[in-house]
Amino acid sequence: MSDYKLEAAVAAMKYIKTGQTVGVGAGSTIANLINLIAAEPALASTLTLVSSSFTTAKLILEKGLRLQSANTIKELDLYFDGCDQFDEELNALKSGGGIHTTEKILAAMAHEFILIGDAGKFSAQLDVTYPLVIEVLPNALPFVMKHLNINFPDASLNLRMSSQKDGALISDHGNYLVDIHFAALLPLEELNTKIALIPGVVAHSLFYRMAAMAIIAGQDGVKILTPQR
Ligand SMILES: O=C(CO)[C@H](O)[C@H](O)COP(=O)(O)O
């Protein structure tokens, strides 16, 4: 059986050049990419890796690769990340991991933000299969919830709860995460700004017009997609 996530990671390797500072996100496609980098010591020894993910950072260190903290740099040559779903404009929903705030910072820091994954992530238009996630400052939670309800009366809001302890899940930045399930998505530009403008919102998980390229692998082979706008 084909391993599309591995095929996408193999194709992504071609974009990494000697001496670059490369950001990497989360997920199994990214784990494949780290393994491939580690398998090329001549290249790997020249790279500096930065990750938005605790799990990926751990793998980078286990592989003996150079890891630098995001808080010591202001730009990346490349940032690779997976997503839950992306569309033909390469707008992406990145909801699963709850780490979209740092993912977004690294994506914005990069000269090129490249989505990688299997072709199943593509949908001509984003739909409501996945929730949109909002990182919220704890002391603004009731206010943000109120404004989300006013702006999106048909949506359902859920504070993400911890499965390992009593109470709310706390993000890497000490904040809450609110999942919004929409009955239908609003135009993405409107969604992007409406949520971001509520005071107390740190970041939401819609990556609107940020990606420069997507590398996806599926039954038809590996495809390199650029934004269709
Ligand atoms: O968006 C993400 C986390 O928020 C991940 O990048 C996404 O879930 C990756 O998945 P995969 O395991 O298919 O590479």
PDB file of C-alpha atoms and ligand atoms in Angstrom, residues 5 25-32 52-53 79-85 92-100 103 115-118 121 130 133 160 205 207, ligand 1:
ATOM      1  CA  LYS A   5       2.586  11.071   3.548  1.00  0.00           C
ATOM      2  CA  GLY A  25       5.178  21.832  12.268  1.00  0.00           C
ATOM      3  CA  ALA A  26       3.393  18.770  13.592  1.00  0.00           C
ATOM      4  CA  GLY A  27       2.011  15.470  12.404  1.00  0.00           C
ATOM      5  CA  SER A  28       3.044  12.261  10.716  1.00  0.00           C
ATOM      6  CA  THR A  29       4.058  13.846   7.379  1.00  0.00           C
ATOM      7  CA  ILE A  30       6.413  16.163   9.232  1.00  0.00           C
ATOM      8  CA  ALA A  31       7.799  13.210  11.219  1.00  0.00           C
ATOM      9  CA  ASN A  32       8.609  11.557   7.874  1.00  0.00           C
ATOM     10  CA  SER A  52       6.108  24.690  16.614  1.00  0.00           C
ATOM     11  CA  SER A  53       5.492  21.225  18.050  1.00  0.00           C
ATOM     12  CA  TYR A  79       8.310  26.442   7.001  1.00  0.00           C
ATOM     13  CA  PHE A  80       6.748  23.034   6.322  1.00  0.00           C
ATOM     14  CA  ASP A  81       3.548  21.965   7.989  1.00  0.00           C
ATOM     15  CA  GLY A  82       0.594  19.661   7.516  1.00  0.00           C
ATOM     16  CA  CYS A  83      -3.012  20.686   7.986  1.00  0.00           C
ATOM     17  CA  ASP A  84      -6.464  19.231   8.475  1.00  0.00           C
ATOM     18  CA  GLN A  85      -7.811  20.610   5.203  1.00  0.00           C
ATOM     19  CA  ALA A  92      -5.695  25.928   5.479  1.00  0.00           C
ATOM     20  CA  LEU A  93      -7.491  24.784   8.607  1.00  0.00           C
ATOM     21  CA  LYS A  94      -5.049  23.623  11.269  1.00  0.00           C
ATOM     22  CA  SER A  95      -7.138  22.649  14.182  1.00  0.00           C
ATOM     23  CA  GLY A  96      -6.170  19.260  15.492  1.00  0.00           C
ATOM     24  CA  GLY A  97      -3.016  19.884  17.453  1.00  0.00           C
ATOM     25  CA  GLY A  98      -4.100  23.008  19.318  1.00  0.00           C
ATOM     26  CA  ILE A  99      -0.728  24.589  18.523  1.00  0.00           C
ATOM     27  CA  HIS A 100      -1.840  26.856  15.689  1.00  0.00           C
ATOM     28  CA  GLU A 103       2.429  27.363  13.785  1.00  0.00           C
ATOM     29  CA  LEU A 115       1.898  22.704   3.132  1.00  0.00           C
ATOM     30  CA  ILE A 116       2.662  18.998   2.883  1.00  0.00           C
ATOM     31  CA  GLY A 117       0.484  15.926   3.195  1.00  0.00           C
ATOM     32  CA  ASP A 118      -1.718  13.431   1.430  1.00  0.00           C
ATOM     33  CA  LYS A 121      -6.452  17.049   2.749  1.00  0.00           C
ATOM     34  CA  TYR A 130     -13.208  20.399  10.999  1.00  0.00           C
ATOM     35  CA  VAL A 133      -9.979  26.667  16.894  1.00  0.00           C
ATOM     36  CA  ARG A 160     -11.578  22.254  24.716  1.00  0.00           C
ATOM     37  CA  SER A 205      -6.613  28.221  13.216  1.00  0.00           C
ATOM     38  CA  PHE A 207      -4.408  30.143   7.817  1.00  0.00           C
TER      39      PHE A 207
HETATM   40  O1  LIG B   1      -2.484  20.675  11.477  1.00  0.00           O
HETATM   41  C1  LIG B   1      -1.882  19.933  12.185  1.00  0.00           C
HETATM   42  C2  LIG B   1      -1.846  20.106  13.615  1.00  0.00           C
HETATM   43  O2  LIG B   1      -2.601  21.230  13.944  1.00  0.00           O
HETATM   44  C3  LIG B   1      -1.072  18.841  11.639  1.00  0.00           C
HETATM   45  O3  LIG B   1      -0.110  19.414  10.839  1.00  0.00           O
HETATM   46  C4  LIG B   1      -1.895  17.898  10.856  1.00  0.00           C
HETATM   47  O4  LIG B   1      -2.807  17.229  11.709  1.00  0.00           O
HETATM   48  C5  LIG B   1      -0.947  16.936  10.176  1.00  0.00           C
HETATM   49  O5  LIG B   1      -1.426  15.711   9.979  1.00  0.00           O
HETATM   50  P1  LIG B   1      -0.669  14.508   9.292  1.00  0.00           P
HETATM   51  O6  LIG B   1      -0.435  13.529  10.391  1.00  0.00           O
HETATM   52  O7  LIG B   1      -1.668  14.035   8.283  1.00  0.00           O
HETATM   53  O8  LIG B   1       0.601  14.964   8.633  1.00  0.00           O
END
